[in-house]
XYZ file of C-alpha atoms in Angstrom:
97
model
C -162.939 128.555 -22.319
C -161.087 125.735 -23.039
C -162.688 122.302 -21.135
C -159.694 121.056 -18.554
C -158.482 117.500 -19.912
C -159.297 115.081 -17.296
C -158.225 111.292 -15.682
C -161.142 110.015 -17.854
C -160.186 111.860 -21.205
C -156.572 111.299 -20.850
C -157.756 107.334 -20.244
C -159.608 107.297 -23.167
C -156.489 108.810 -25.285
C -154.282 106.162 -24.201
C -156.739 103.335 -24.996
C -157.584 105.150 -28.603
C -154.021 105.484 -29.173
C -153.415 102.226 -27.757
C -150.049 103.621 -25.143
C -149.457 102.441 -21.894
C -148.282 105.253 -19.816
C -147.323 105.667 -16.301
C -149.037 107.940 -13.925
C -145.421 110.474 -14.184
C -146.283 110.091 -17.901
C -149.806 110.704 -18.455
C -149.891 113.852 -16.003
C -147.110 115.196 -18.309
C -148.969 114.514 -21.447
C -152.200 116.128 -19.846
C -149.965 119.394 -19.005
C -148.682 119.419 -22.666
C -152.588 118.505 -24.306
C -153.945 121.479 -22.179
C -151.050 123.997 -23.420
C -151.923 123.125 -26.741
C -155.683 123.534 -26.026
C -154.941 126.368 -24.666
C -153.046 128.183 -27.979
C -155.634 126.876 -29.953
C -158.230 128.907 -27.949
C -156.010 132.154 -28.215
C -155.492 131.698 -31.337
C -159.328 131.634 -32.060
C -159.428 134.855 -30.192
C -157.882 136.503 -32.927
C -159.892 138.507 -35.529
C -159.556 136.747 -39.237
C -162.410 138.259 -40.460
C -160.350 140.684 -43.474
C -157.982 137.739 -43.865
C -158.457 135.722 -47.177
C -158.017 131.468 -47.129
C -155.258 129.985 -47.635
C -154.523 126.610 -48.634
C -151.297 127.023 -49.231
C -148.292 129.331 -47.890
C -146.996 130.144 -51.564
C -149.103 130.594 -54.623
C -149.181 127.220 -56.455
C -149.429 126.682 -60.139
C -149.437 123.377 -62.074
C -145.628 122.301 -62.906
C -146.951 119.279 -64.536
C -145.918 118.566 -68.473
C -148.384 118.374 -71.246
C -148.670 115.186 -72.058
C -147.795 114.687 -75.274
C -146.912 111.061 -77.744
C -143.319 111.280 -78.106
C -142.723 107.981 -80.244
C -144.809 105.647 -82.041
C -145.620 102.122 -82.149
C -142.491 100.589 -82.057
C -143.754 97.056 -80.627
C -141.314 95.114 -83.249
C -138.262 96.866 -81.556
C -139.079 96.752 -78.042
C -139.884 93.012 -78.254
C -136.507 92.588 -80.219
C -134.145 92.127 -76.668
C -137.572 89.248 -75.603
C -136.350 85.690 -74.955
C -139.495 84.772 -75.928
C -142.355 86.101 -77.145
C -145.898 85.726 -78.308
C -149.020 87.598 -79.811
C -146.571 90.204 -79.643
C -146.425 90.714 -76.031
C -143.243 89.392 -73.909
C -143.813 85.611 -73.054
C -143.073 84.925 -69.290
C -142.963 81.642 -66.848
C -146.221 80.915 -65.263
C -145.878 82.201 -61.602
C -149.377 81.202 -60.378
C -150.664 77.809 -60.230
């Protein structure tokens, strides 16, 4: 069986999840937290034993490319559009002191 949330545990929620609730407020979040509890404990009551684990609903495969060089080393082209360049990298204002 399930433990019953309490005052103390539903204190401790608020100050974990840092929420300021009224009384109204934190009775009706206990109610809700204990239905939940509750599913989750029939749901363990269920027998899984024949039932393989899943990590995912749908088979998954790898849709990811090959990665594969599609050009070469054309430096001299790219830093063609540069203002300015040097050591044949792009030449840029000095943003740090």
């Amino acid at each position: 069986m399930v433990k019953k949330i309490d005052d103390e545990t539903m204190e401790n929620i608020c100050i974990l999840a840092k929420l300021t609730l009224s009384e109204a407020e934190k009775e009706k979040a206990k109610e809700e937290m204990q239905r939940m509890l509750d599913y989750v404990e029939k749901l363990n009551e269920l027998d899984t034993s024949g039932v393989k684990p899943l990590s995912h609903l749908f088979p998954s495969h790898n849709i990811f490319r090959e990665d594969v060089i599609t050009s070469q080393d054309n430096r001299d082209a790219l830093l063609g559009n540069a203002p300015e360049k040097k050591d044949g990298q792009f030449q840029v204002p000095k943003t740090i002191g």
